[in-house]
DNA sequence: GCCAACGTTGGC
DNA sequence: GCCAACGTTGGC
């Protein structure tokens, strides 16, 4: 995504995966706002660091569970800043190769917007020809943070 | 629990 | 810079 696109001040749309056993949409609802820590993939980091802005909308996706799919909507609440967990030796996300002077990993905070009335499952998403171009549905995709096109965002919203 | 797909690491 | 080995993700 270009910085020119950002200057146009158009909202951007994202999808962020979380394992519900670790952090679910209900957890986000309860806590209202949460630092999205633990992302340790450079492409996902770059999306958060370079392209996300406060106000962008996010599909909250449950992965690695009985019914993987989109379960809610969140909103980017901050610009990116260094993920504190990378400096914490007791954190599972500790990165001994990162320094406070040159932090390797960034996060944004996200806030709860709403839960969908139902889960729009991965299986259901795959059945819509209009969505086959989504990064989420690309074979072998493992990104935990990825962009969603405006057309796809609106299409999925009306599936609910 | 299995395993395909992918990213990272490190020897050379 | 190559690439084999290894680790992780995440659907099934």
Short mmCIF file of C-alpha atoms (C1' of nucleotides) in Angstrom, two decimals:
data_model
loop_
_atom_site.label_atom_id
_atom_site.label_comp_id
_atom_site.label_asym_id
_atom_site.label_seq_id
_atom_site.Cartn_x
_atom_site.Cartn_y
_atom_site.Cartn_z
CA UNK A 1 0.00 0.00 0.00
CA UNK A 2 1.47 3.35 -0.97
CA UNK A 3 1.82 6.36 1.25
CA UNK A 4 -0.04 8.25 -1.46
CA UNK A 5 -3.04 6.11 -0.71
CA UNK A 6 -2.64 7.06 2.94
CA UNK A 7 -2.55 10.74 2.15
CA UNK A 8 -5.88 10.39 0.41
CA UNK A 9 -7.20 9.74 3.92
CA UNK A 10 -9.39 6.87 2.88
CA UNK A 11 -10.17 4.22 5.47
CA UNK A 12 -8.33 0.99 5.17
CA UNK A 13 -9.52 -2.45 6.03
CA UNK A 14 -7.71 -5.34 7.61
CA UNK A 15 -8.08 -8.84 8.90
CA UNK A 16 -6.31 -9.94 12.07
CA UNK A 17 -6.16 -13.53 13.24
CA UNK A 18 -6.25 -14.68 16.80
CA UNK A 19 -6.59 -18.10 18.35
CA UNK A 20 -9.70 -17.87 20.54
CA UNK A 21 -8.08 -19.98 23.24
CA UNK A 22 -5.41 -17.30 23.51
CA UNK A 23 -7.43 -14.15 22.86
CA UNK A 24 -11.01 -14.24 21.58
CA UNK A 25 -13.49 -11.63 20.39
CA UNK A 26 -15.15 -11.96 23.80
CA UNK A 27 -11.84 -11.13 25.45
CA UNK A 28 -11.59 -8.00 23.32
CA UNK A 29 -15.19 -7.08 24.13
CA UNK A 30 -14.47 -7.42 27.84
CA UNK A 31 -11.22 -5.45 27.71
CA UNK A 32 -12.46 -2.93 25.11
CA UNK A 33 -8.96 -2.23 23.86
CA UNK A 34 -5.83 -4.32 23.54
CA UNK A 35 -2.23 -4.04 22.32
CA UNK A 36 -1.86 -6.57 19.50
CA UNK A 37 1.38 -8.03 20.75
CA UNK A 38 3.30 -11.08 19.67
CA UNK A 39 3.34 -10.56 15.91
CA UNK A 40 6.70 -11.97 14.82
CA UNK A 41 6.40 -11.94 11.06
CA UNK A 42 8.01 -9.15 9.08
CA UNK A 43 5.27 -8.77 6.50
CA UNK A 44 2.61 -8.55 9.19
CA UNK A 45 4.75 -6.09 11.13
CA UNK A 46 5.19 -3.93 8.06
CA UNK A 47 1.44 -3.71 7.56
CA UNK A 48 0.99 -2.53 11.13
CA UNK A 49 3.96 -0.18 11.08
CA UNK A 50 3.58 1.35 7.63
CA UNK A 51 -0.04 1.12 6.57
CA UNK A 52 -2.33 0.97 9.57
CA UNK A 53 -3.77 4.18 10.93
CA UNK A 54 -6.16 4.92 13.77
CA UNK A 55 -9.70 4.55 12.51
CA UNK A 56 -8.97 1.71 10.13
CA UNK A 57 -11.43 -1.16 10.46
CA UNK A 58 -10.49 -4.73 11.22
CA UNK A 59 -12.16 -8.08 10.79
CA UNK A 60 -11.42 -10.13 13.91
CA UNK A 61 -10.77 -13.70 12.78
CA UNK A 62 -10.65 -16.81 14.93
CA UNK A 63 -8.01 -19.28 13.77
CA UNK A 64 -6.93 -22.74 14.84
CA UNK A 65 -10.32 -23.62 16.32
CA UNK A 66 -13.43 -25.66 15.61
CA UNK A 67 -15.00 -23.02 13.36
CA UNK A 68 -12.38 -20.72 11.86
CA UNK A 69 -13.85 -17.49 10.53
CA UNK A 70 -14.69 -13.84 11.02
CA UNK A 71 -16.38 -13.25 14.36
CA UNK A 72 -16.32 -9.51 14.88
CA UNK A 73 -15.15 -6.04 14.00
CA UNK A 74 -12.46 -3.99 15.66
CA UNK A 75 -10.83 -0.64 14.98
CA UNK A 76 -7.21 0.40 14.91
CA UNK A 77 -6.79 2.69 17.92
CA UNK A 78 -3.14 3.81 17.71
CA UNK A 79 -0.25 4.19 15.35
CA UNK A 80 2.37 1.49 15.63
CA UNK A 81 4.84 1.51 18.51
CA UNK A 82 7.42 -1.02 19.77
CA UNK A 83 5.91 -4.23 21.13
CA UNK A 84 7.03 -4.32 24.81
CA UNK A 85 6.91 -8.12 24.93
CA UNK A 86 10.03 -8.34 22.76
CA UNK A 87 12.09 -6.90 25.65
CA UNK A 88 10.62 -9.15 28.36
CA UNK A 89 12.74 -12.27 29.02
CA UNK A 90 9.74 -13.91 30.68
CA UNK A 91 7.45 -13.38 27.70
CA UNK A 92 6.98 -16.13 25.12
CA UNK A 93 7.45 -13.31 22.59
CA UNK A 94 10.86 -12.29 23.95
CA UNK A 95 13.36 -11.57 21.19
CA UNK A 96 16.96 -11.46 22.43
CA UNK A 97 18.02 -9.97 19.12
CA UNK A 98 15.95 -6.83 19.58
CA UNK A 99 17.05 -3.71 21.45
CA UNK A 100 15.17 -0.70 22.79
CA UNK A 101 17.36 1.49 20.62
CA UNK A 102 16.44 -0.52 17.53
CA UNK A 103 13.27 -2.47 18.26
CA UNK A 104 12.48 -5.14 15.75
CA UNK A 105 8.76 -5.64 16.43
CA UNK A 106 5.87 -3.20 16.45
CA UNK A 107 2.23 -3.37 17.42
CA UNK A 108 -0.93 -1.32 17.20
CA UNK A 109 -3.71 -1.23 19.74
CA UNK A 110 -7.14 -2.31 18.59
CA UNK A 111 -10.48 -1.54 20.15
CA UNK A 112 -13.68 -3.51 20.15
CA UNK A 113 -16.43 -2.39 17.79
CA UNK A 114 -18.89 -5.26 17.63
CA UNK A 115 -19.41 -8.96 17.54
CA UNK A 116 -21.05 -10.35 14.45
CA UNK A 117 -24.42 -12.00 15.01
CA UNK A 118 -22.85 -15.19 13.67
CA UNK A 119 -19.47 -16.48 12.58
CA UNK A 120 -18.83 -16.00 8.89
CA UNK A 121 -16.77 -19.13 8.52
CA UNK A 122 -13.73 -19.69 6.37
CA UNK A 123 -15.65 -22.40 4.59
CA UNK A 124 -18.44 -19.96 3.75
CA UNK A 125 -16.02 -17.29 2.55
CA UNK A 126 -14.46 -19.81 0.18
CA UNK A 127 -17.79 -20.43 -1.48
CA UNK A 128 -18.12 -16.83 -2.76
CA UNK A 129 -16.51 -16.18 -6.11
CA UNK A 130 -16.33 -12.47 -5.27
CA UNK A 131 -13.85 -13.26 -2.50
CA UNK A 132 -11.45 -15.67 -4.17
CA UNK A 133 -8.82 -12.94 -4.58
CA UNK A 134 -8.58 -12.24 -0.86
CA UNK A 135 -5.15 -12.86 0.67
CA UNK A 136 -6.92 -14.81 3.41
CA UNK A 137 -8.07 -17.40 0.89
CA UNK A 138 -4.80 -17.74 -0.95
CA UNK A 139 -3.42 -21.20 -0.62
CA UNK A 140 -0.86 -21.57 2.10
CA UNK A 141 -1.34 -18.10 3.48
CA UNK A 142 -0.28 -17.88 7.10
CA UNK A 143 -0.17 -14.14 7.63
CA UNK A 144 -1.84 -13.08 10.85
CA UNK A 145 -2.31 -9.47 9.73
CA UNK A 146 -3.41 -8.74 6.19
CA UNK A 147 -5.23 -6.14 4.12
CA UNK A 148 -8.84 -6.50 2.96
CA UNK A 149 -10.09 -4.64 -0.10
CA UNK A 150 -12.94 -2.18 0.31
CA UNK A 151 -15.13 -4.18 -2.08
CA UNK A 152 -14.46 -7.38 -0.18
CA UNK A 153 -15.03 -5.67 3.14
CA UNK A 154 -18.46 -4.47 2.05
CA UNK A 155 -19.33 -7.78 0.43
CA UNK A 156 -18.54 -9.69 3.61
CA UNK A 157 -20.46 -7.24 5.77
CA UNK A 158 -23.64 -7.89 3.83
CA UNK A 159 -23.24 -11.65 4.34
CA UNK A 160 -23.98 -11.24 8.02
"C1'" DG B 1 -2.67 -35.23 15.94
"C1'" DC B 2 -1.33 -34.83 11.08
"C1'" DC B 3 0.83 -32.44 7.67
"C1'" DA B 4 1.22 -28.89 3.79
"C1'" DA B 5 2.95 -24.56 3.22
"C1'" DC B 6 5.81 -21.24 4.38
"C1'" DG B 7 9.50 -18.37 6.95
"C1'" DT B 8 13.91 -18.36 9.26
"C1'" DT B 9 18.46 -19.91 10.36
"C1'" DG B 10 23.02 -21.10 9.63
"C1'" DG B 11 26.74 -23.90 7.45
"C1'" DC B 12 29.26 -23.67 3.53
"C1'" DG C 1 24.06 -16.48 -2.07
"C1'" DC C 2 22.45 -21.28 -1.86
"C1'" DC C 3 19.77 -24.47 0.31
"C1'" DA C 4 18.90 -28.12 3.86
"C1'" DA C 5 17.18 -28.32 8.29
"C1'" DC C 6 14.19 -26.72 11.37
"C1'" DG C 7 10.20 -24.27 13.46
"C1'" DT C 8 5.57 -22.37 13.04
"C1'" DT C 9 0.93 -21.73 11.32
"C1'" DG C 10 -3.46 -23.27 10.92
"C1'" DG C 11 -6.94 -26.10 8.39
"C1'" DC C 12 -8.62 -30.46 8.70
#
